Structure formats: structure tokens, C-alpha cells
Amino acid sequence: EGVLYRIPKRGTYVSERSVEEMLCTAPIAVAGIGVPSFTNDYAGIIISAFSEMVGKREWYFLDYDGIDSAAERLHGMGALLLLAMAPRPSVVPALEKLAGRGIRVLCTAASLDSKRIHSISVDNRQGILSALNYLSQLGHRRVAFIGTSTESFDTIERLNAFREGCLEFGLDTGAEYAICKDHKLGVQYLVDEAFGEWFGRPGAPTAIISGGNAVSGVILDALSARGISIPQDISVIGFDDSPLFAHLSVPLTVIRQPLAHMGRQAAQILTSPSAAEMPVNLRLPAELVVRMSCTSPRGV
């Protein structure tokens, strides 16, 4: 019933206190944080909210590219919990292994069917369908989607929801309008390639939905470089919000994730007495935040 933990440079000890007591009172308790990028607004907001709930402690940041060795170090440090943000599918087996060794693991941006790992994600389907419904009501029929990373749980869910929604709302469903791939030269080249195929010929999309923040900024820059005006020439909706988007010359309409709430929920789940029992798979609603980047297409 005791908890095995390690005080750096002092050795390994066994505590008779419960995991919950350790998490709430022990300043030496180690928590792991897995992040996809240190420049990601997504990660910063979740970590901030998570930290407020869990309290100040020693954080150990994992690099997903070396997940196996990082996981071993985390276990050796006596970590009690791990918050893994936006893990790739290839990372999940290592996380399952950690969970099997007694570390409480929760993944964000990943809806997992796991017997060991907790997960919290936004309802990507609901978010995409709300955006498509809004664009459909404005009169759009040719809507495009651009996503990156075929190894992202979120992006794949958004792409599938986009295809489903196009059928549901009677929109054009040409394969050229739904793009999701890992371009070897980066997001800029992916967007330039798509725009080269779409614009300057009949049948170009009248609206674009971005698969995430990494794509939204590139789409806006690429449209500006081509002299394509938002929203007069094309409507744009981004998935994920950023403080910058509300202050652009044309504020961007977005599908917003409740990131702070996600961080607080993650902390509550991981520190709950029932965390070691049945894993929680939680879906949080997305919010369509309408600003000024969408209007009816020309001629409607």
C-alpha cells in the first residue's frame, strides 16, 4: 500500500501515505509532462491550468522522439503521474508501459480505447460540423480543409468529420478539397501546393477550414501574398484559437478548445482516488467563435 519514490541524490524511500496524499503534500513528488512543441500555445495553457490544480512540484519534460529512454528515466525518478499532450500513436505503447508500472498517465488531444491510460480531448467532430453548418448557412458549397500530420489523433478526427459533414450538408466532396499529409518540406510548402491547385481556375473553394494553429497562420499569410482578400474573396475558419487571432485586421473565426478547462480536468482525474481504477475517456465540447473572417460567397 505504500508509495515508492525517490529523493534526488538522497536515495529511494517507501512512504505509507497514499498516492493522493503524496500528490497533495509532497514537494518532492515528480510529475512528467510530455509536449509536442515548446512553442505551442496549446501546451502552455494546459500546463498552466494543470499546475494551478496540482501545485508546485518538480516537472520533468519528456521528448517524444526518445520516449522509451525518457520513460525509463521518469520511472526511475519516482514519478507519480504523467500528463502527455498530443502524443503520436507511435508513442502510446511506451505510455501504456509506464501506466503498467504504476505511473498515472493521461493523454490530451487523443481519444484512446485503453485499459490503463486516461484521455481528454475536444469533440473534434462536433467542432468541425458546427463550422460546416455555419458556412453552409452562409451559402458556401465548395469548402476545403487543410491539415498537417497524419500522426495526429486530432487531425485525423477532424479530417474524417470534415468528409462526413460535407455529405451531411450537401457540400462538394472532391478529394482535392480535403488535404491532410506530412509534407517533407513543411507546412508552408503544403499550403502553397494546395493553393497552386485550387486558385486561378474554375471551381476553387470559397471557404477554408484549418486543421490547427500551425496551419492557420500559414494560410492567412499565403492568401495575403496572393492578393486574396478575407472574407471578400474567401472565408477562413481556424481550428484552435490564439490571443493574436482576435486582433488581426480581419479577426479570425475559430473553433476553440477549452484548454484551461482541459488542464484542470486532467489534474482532477490524475489526483482522484479512483484514478488507478477504470480509465476515464473524456470529451469536451468545442466552441465556434464567430468573428469577421467569414461571409457569403460572391454571387450568393
Coordinates of C-alpha atoms in Angstrom, one line a residue:
E1 CA 0.0 0.0 0.0
G2 CA 3.0 2.3 0.3
V3 CA 4.3 4.6 -2.4
L4 CA 7.9 4.1 -3.6
Y5 CA 9.5 7.4 -4.5
R6 CA 13.0 8.8 -4.9
I7 CA 14.5 11.9 -3.4
P8 CA 17.2 13.1 -5.9
K9 CA 20.7 12.5 -4.5
R10 CA 19.4 11.0 -1.3
G11 CA 18.1 7.6 -2.2
T12 CA 14.8 5.7 -2.6
Y13 CA 12.2 5.6 0.2
V14 CA 8.8 3.9 0.8
S15 CA 6.0 6.1 2.1
E16 CA 3.0 4.7 3.9
R17 CA 0.9 7.6 2.6
S18 CA -1.5 7.2 -0.3
V19 CA -0.8 8.5 -3.8
E20 CA -3.4 11.2 -3.2
E21 CA -1.6 12.4 0.0
M22 CA 1.7 12.3 -1.8
L23 CA 0.4 14.4 -4.7
C24 CA -1.1 17.0 -2.4
T25 CA 1.6 17.3 0.2
A26 CA 5.0 16.1 -1.1
P27 CA 7.1 18.8 -2.7
I28 CA 9.5 16.2 -4.0
A29 CA 6.8 14.4 -6.0
V30 CA 7.8 14.3 -9.7
A31 CA 5.3 14.8 -12.5
G32 CA 6.1 14.2 -16.1
I33 CA 5.0 16.5 -18.9
G34 CA 5.1 15.3 -22.5
V35 CA 4.8 18.2 -25.0
P36 CA 4.7 18.2 -28.8
S37 CA 6.4 21.6 -29.0
F38 CA 7.6 24.2 -26.5
T39 CA 6.3 27.0 -28.8
N40 CA 2.8 25.7 -28.8
D41 CA 0.1 27.9 -27.2
Y42 CA -1.9 24.7 -26.7
A43 CA 0.7 23.2 -24.4
G44 CA 1.3 26.4 -22.4
I45 CA -2.3 27.0 -21.5
I46 CA -2.9 23.4 -20.4
I47 CA 0.3 23.2 -18.3
S48 CA -0.6 26.5 -16.6
A49 CA -4.1 25.3 -15.6
F50 CA -2.8 21.8 -14.7
S51 CA -0.1 23.3 -12.4
E52 CA -2.6 25.6 -10.6
M53 CA -4.6 22.5 -9.6
V54 CA -1.7 20.1 -8.8
G55 CA 0.5 22.6 -7.1
K56 CA 4.2 23.4 -7.4
R57 CA 6.4 20.4 -7.8
E58 CA 9.3 19.1 -9.8
W59 CA 8.4 18.8 -13.5
Y60 CA 10.2 16.5 -15.9
F61 CA 9.7 17.2 -19.6
L62 CA 9.7 14.3 -22.0
D63 CA 10.8 14.3 -25.6
Y64 CA 8.5 12.1 -27.7
D65 CA 11.3 11.4 -30.1
G66 CA 13.2 9.5 -27.4
I67 CA 10.1 8.3 -25.5
D68 CA 11.4 4.9 -24.4
S69 CA 14.6 6.2 -22.7
A70 CA 12.7 9.2 -21.3
A71 CA 10.0 7.0 -19.9
E72 CA 12.7 4.9 -18.1
R73 CA 14.2 8.0 -16.6
L74 CA 10.8 9.2 -15.5
H75 CA 10.1 5.9 -13.8
G76 CA 13.5 5.9 -12.1
M77 CA 12.9 9.3 -10.7
G78 CA 9.8 8.0 -8.8
A79 CA 7.3 10.0 -10.8
L80 CA 3.7 9.6 -9.7
L81 CA 1.9 10.9 -12.8
L82 CA 2.4 11.9 -16.4
L83 CA 0.5 14.4 -18.5
A84 CA 1.1 13.6 -22.1
M85 CA -0.1 16.3 -24.5
A86 CA -0.9 15.4 -28.1
P87 CA 1.1 12.2 -28.3
R88 CA 1.6 10.5 -31.6
P89 CA 0.0 7.0 -32.0
S90 CA 3.5 5.5 -32.1
V91 CA 4.2 6.9 -28.6
V92 CA 1.2 5.2 -27.0
P93 CA 2.8 1.8 -26.4
A94 CA 5.5 3.4 -24.2
L95 CA 2.9 5.3 -22.3
E96 CA 1.0 2.0 -21.8
K97 CA 4.1 0.5 -20.4
L98 CA 4.6 3.4 -17.9
A99 CA 1.0 3.0 -16.8
G100 CA 1.6 -0.7 -16.2
R101 CA 4.4 0.2 -13.9
G102 CA 2.2 2.3 -11.6
I103 CA 2.5 5.8 -13.0
R104 CA -0.8 7.5 -13.7
V105 CA -0.9 8.6 -17.3
L106 CA -3.3 11.0 -19.0
C107 CA -3.2 12.0 -22.7
T108 CA -4.7 15.1 -24.1
A109 CA -5.7 15.5 -27.8
A110 CA -6.1 11.8 -28.0
S111 CA -9.3 9.7 -27.5
L112 CA -7.9 6.3 -26.5
D113 CA -9.5 3.0 -26.1
S114 CA -7.1 2.0 -23.3
K115 CA -7.5 -0.1 -20.1
R116 CA -4.6 1.8 -18.5
I117 CA -4.4 5.4 -19.8
H118 CA -6.8 8.3 -19.2
S119 CA -7.5 10.7 -22.0
I120 CA -9.2 14.1 -22.6
S121 CA -9.9 15.5 -26.0
V122 CA -12.1 18.1 -27.6
D123 CA -15.1 16.9 -29.6
N124 CA -13.5 17.3 -33.0
R125 CA -16.5 16.0 -34.8
Q126 CA -18.8 18.5 -33.2
G127 CA -16.4 21.4 -33.8
I128 CA -16.0 20.7 -37.5
L129 CA -19.7 20.0 -38.1
S130 CA -20.6 23.3 -36.4
A131 CA -18.2 25.2 -38.7
L132 CA -19.5 23.4 -41.8
N133 CA -23.1 24.1 -40.8
Y134 CA -22.2 27.8 -40.3
L135 CA -20.5 28.0 -43.7
S136 CA -23.4 26.2 -45.3
Q137 CA -25.9 28.7 -43.9
L138 CA -23.8 31.5 -45.4
G139 CA -24.2 29.8 -48.8
H140 CA -20.8 28.1 -49.3
R141 CA -20.8 24.9 -51.3
R142 CA -17.1 24.5 -52.0
V143 CA -15.3 24.2 -48.7
A144 CA -11.7 23.0 -48.3
F145 CA -9.8 21.5 -45.3
I146 CA -6.0 21.6 -44.8
G147 CA -4.4 19.6 -42.0
T148 CA -0.9 18.5 -41.3
S149 CA 0.5 15.4 -39.5
T150 CA -1.1 12.2 -40.4
E151 CA 0.2 11.0 -37.0
S152 CA -2.1 13.3 -35.0
F153 CA -5.2 11.8 -33.4
D154 CA -6.9 15.2 -33.5
T155 CA -6.1 16.0 -37.2
I156 CA -7.4 12.6 -38.4
E157 CA -10.6 13.0 -36.4
R158 CA -11.1 16.5 -37.9
L159 CA -10.5 15.3 -41.5
N160 CA -13.0 12.4 -41.1
A161 CA -15.5 14.8 -39.6
F162 CA -15.0 17.2 -42.5
R163 CA -15.7 14.5 -45.0
E164 CA -18.8 13.4 -43.1
G165 CA -20.0 16.9 -42.8
C166 CA -19.6 17.7 -46.5
L167 CA -22.0 14.8 -47.2
E168 CA -24.4 15.8 -44.5
F169 CA -24.7 19.5 -45.6
G170 CA -24.6 18.7 -49.3
L171 CA -21.2 20.4 -50.0
D172 CA -18.8 19.5 -52.8
T173 CA -16.8 16.4 -51.7
G174 CA -13.9 16.4 -54.2
A175 CA -10.8 14.8 -52.8
E176 CA -8.8 17.8 -53.8
Y177 CA -10.6 19.9 -51.2
A178 CA -9.6 17.6 -48.3
I179 CA -5.8 17.7 -47.7
C180 CA -4.0 16.1 -44.8
K181 CA -0.5 15.0 -45.1
D182 CA 3.0 15.4 -43.8
H183 CA 4.8 17.5 -46.4
K184 CA 8.5 16.7 -46.2
L185 CA 9.3 20.4 -46.7
G186 CA 6.9 21.7 -44.1
V187 CA 3.5 23.4 -43.7
Q188 CA 4.4 26.4 -46.0
Y189 CA 5.0 24.0 -48.9
L190 CA 1.9 22.1 -48.2
V191 CA -0.3 25.2 -48.3
D192 CA 1.5 26.6 -51.4
E193 CA 1.0 23.3 -53.2
A194 CA -2.8 23.2 -52.3
F195 CA -3.3 26.9 -53.3
G196 CA -1.5 26.2 -56.6
E197 CA -4.0 23.5 -57.4
W198 CA -7.1 25.5 -56.3
F199 CA -6.7 29.1 -57.3
G200 CA -6.6 30.6 -60.7
R201 CA -9.0 28.1 -62.2
P202 CA -12.8 27.4 -62.0
G203 CA -14.1 25.5 -59.0
A204 CA -11.8 27.0 -56.4
P205 CA -13.0 26.7 -52.8
T206 CA -14.9 29.7 -51.4
A207 CA -14.0 28.8 -47.8
I208 CA -11.2 27.0 -46.0
I209 CA -11.1 25.3 -42.6
S210 CA -7.7 25.0 -41.0
G211 CA -6.8 21.8 -39.2
G212 CA -4.9 23.6 -36.4
N213 CA -2.9 26.6 -35.3
A214 CA 0.2 25.5 -37.2
V215 CA -1.7 25.8 -40.4
S216 CA -3.9 28.8 -39.7
G217 CA -1.2 31.4 -39.7
V218 CA 0.4 29.9 -42.9
I219 CA -3.0 30.0 -44.7
L220 CA -3.5 33.7 -43.8
D221 CA 0.0 34.6 -45.0
A222 CA -0.4 32.7 -48.2
L223 CA -3.7 34.3 -49.0
S224 CA -2.3 37.7 -48.4
A225 CA 0.7 37.0 -50.6
R226 CA -1.6 36.1 -53.5
G227 CA -3.8 39.2 -53.0
I228 CA -6.8 37.1 -52.0
S229 CA -8.9 39.1 -49.5
I230 CA -10.6 37.7 -46.4
P231 CA -13.6 37.5 -46.3
Q232 CA -14.5 39.2 -49.6
D233 CA -12.7 36.6 -51.8
I234 CA -12.6 33.6 -49.4
S235 CA -13.8 32.8 -45.9
V236 CA -11.5 31.2 -43.3
I237 CA -12.1 29.3 -40.1
G238 CA -9.2 28.1 -37.9
F239 CA -9.3 25.1 -35.5
D240 CA -7.8 26.3 -32.2
D241 CA -7.7 29.9 -31.0
S242 CA -4.7 32.1 -30.2
P243 CA -4.7 35.5 -28.5
L244 CA -3.4 37.0 -31.8
F245 CA -6.4 35.9 -33.9
A246 CA -8.9 38.2 -32.2
H247 CA -6.6 41.2 -33.0
L248 CA -5.8 40.7 -36.7
S249 CA -7.0 43.3 -39.2
V250 CA -9.7 40.7 -40.0
P251 CA -10.3 38.8 -36.7
L252 CA -10.3 35.1 -37.4
T253 CA -13.3 32.9 -36.8
V254 CA -12.2 29.8 -34.9
I255 CA -13.2 26.5 -33.4
R256 CA -12.0 27.0 -29.8
Q257 CA -10.9 24.2 -27.5
P258 CA -11.5 24.7 -23.7
L259 CA -7.8 24.3 -23.0
A260 CA -7.7 25.7 -19.4
H261 CA -10.7 23.5 -18.5
M262 CA -8.9 20.6 -20.1
G263 CA -5.8 21.2 -17.9
R264 CA -8.0 21.4 -14.7
Q265 CA -9.9 18.3 -15.6
A266 CA -6.6 16.5 -16.2
A267 CA -5.4 17.4 -12.8
Q268 CA -8.6 16.3 -11.1
I269 CA -8.6 12.9 -12.9
L270 CA -4.9 12.2 -12.2
T271 CA -5.2 13.0 -8.5
S272 CA -8.5 11.3 -7.9
P273 CA -8.6 8.2 -5.6
S274 CA -10.3 6.3 -8.5
A275 CA -7.5 7.2 -11.0
A276 CA -5.9 3.7 -10.6
E277 CA -9.2 2.0 -11.5
M278 CA -11.2 2.4 -14.7
P279 CA -9.6 4.9 -17.1
V280 CA -11.5 8.0 -18.0
N281 CA -12.1 9.0 -21.6
L282 CA -13.5 12.5 -21.5
R283 CA -14.8 14.5 -24.5
L284 CA -15.1 18.3 -24.0
P285 CA -17.3 20.5 -26.3
A286 CA -15.7 22.8 -28.9
E287 CA -17.0 26.4 -29.4
L288 CA -17.4 28.1 -32.7
V289 CA -16.3 31.7 -32.1
V290 CA -17.6 33.8 -34.9
R291 CA -15.6 36.9 -35.7
M292 CA -15.1 38.6 -39.1
S293 CA -13.3 36.2 -41.4
C294 CA -16.4 34.6 -43.0
T295 CA -19.2 35.9 -45.2
S296 CA -21.4 34.7 -48.0
P297 CA -19.5 33.8 -51.2
R298 CA -19.7 36.2 -54.2
G299 CA -23.0 35.9 -56.1
V300 CA -25.0 34.4 -53.2

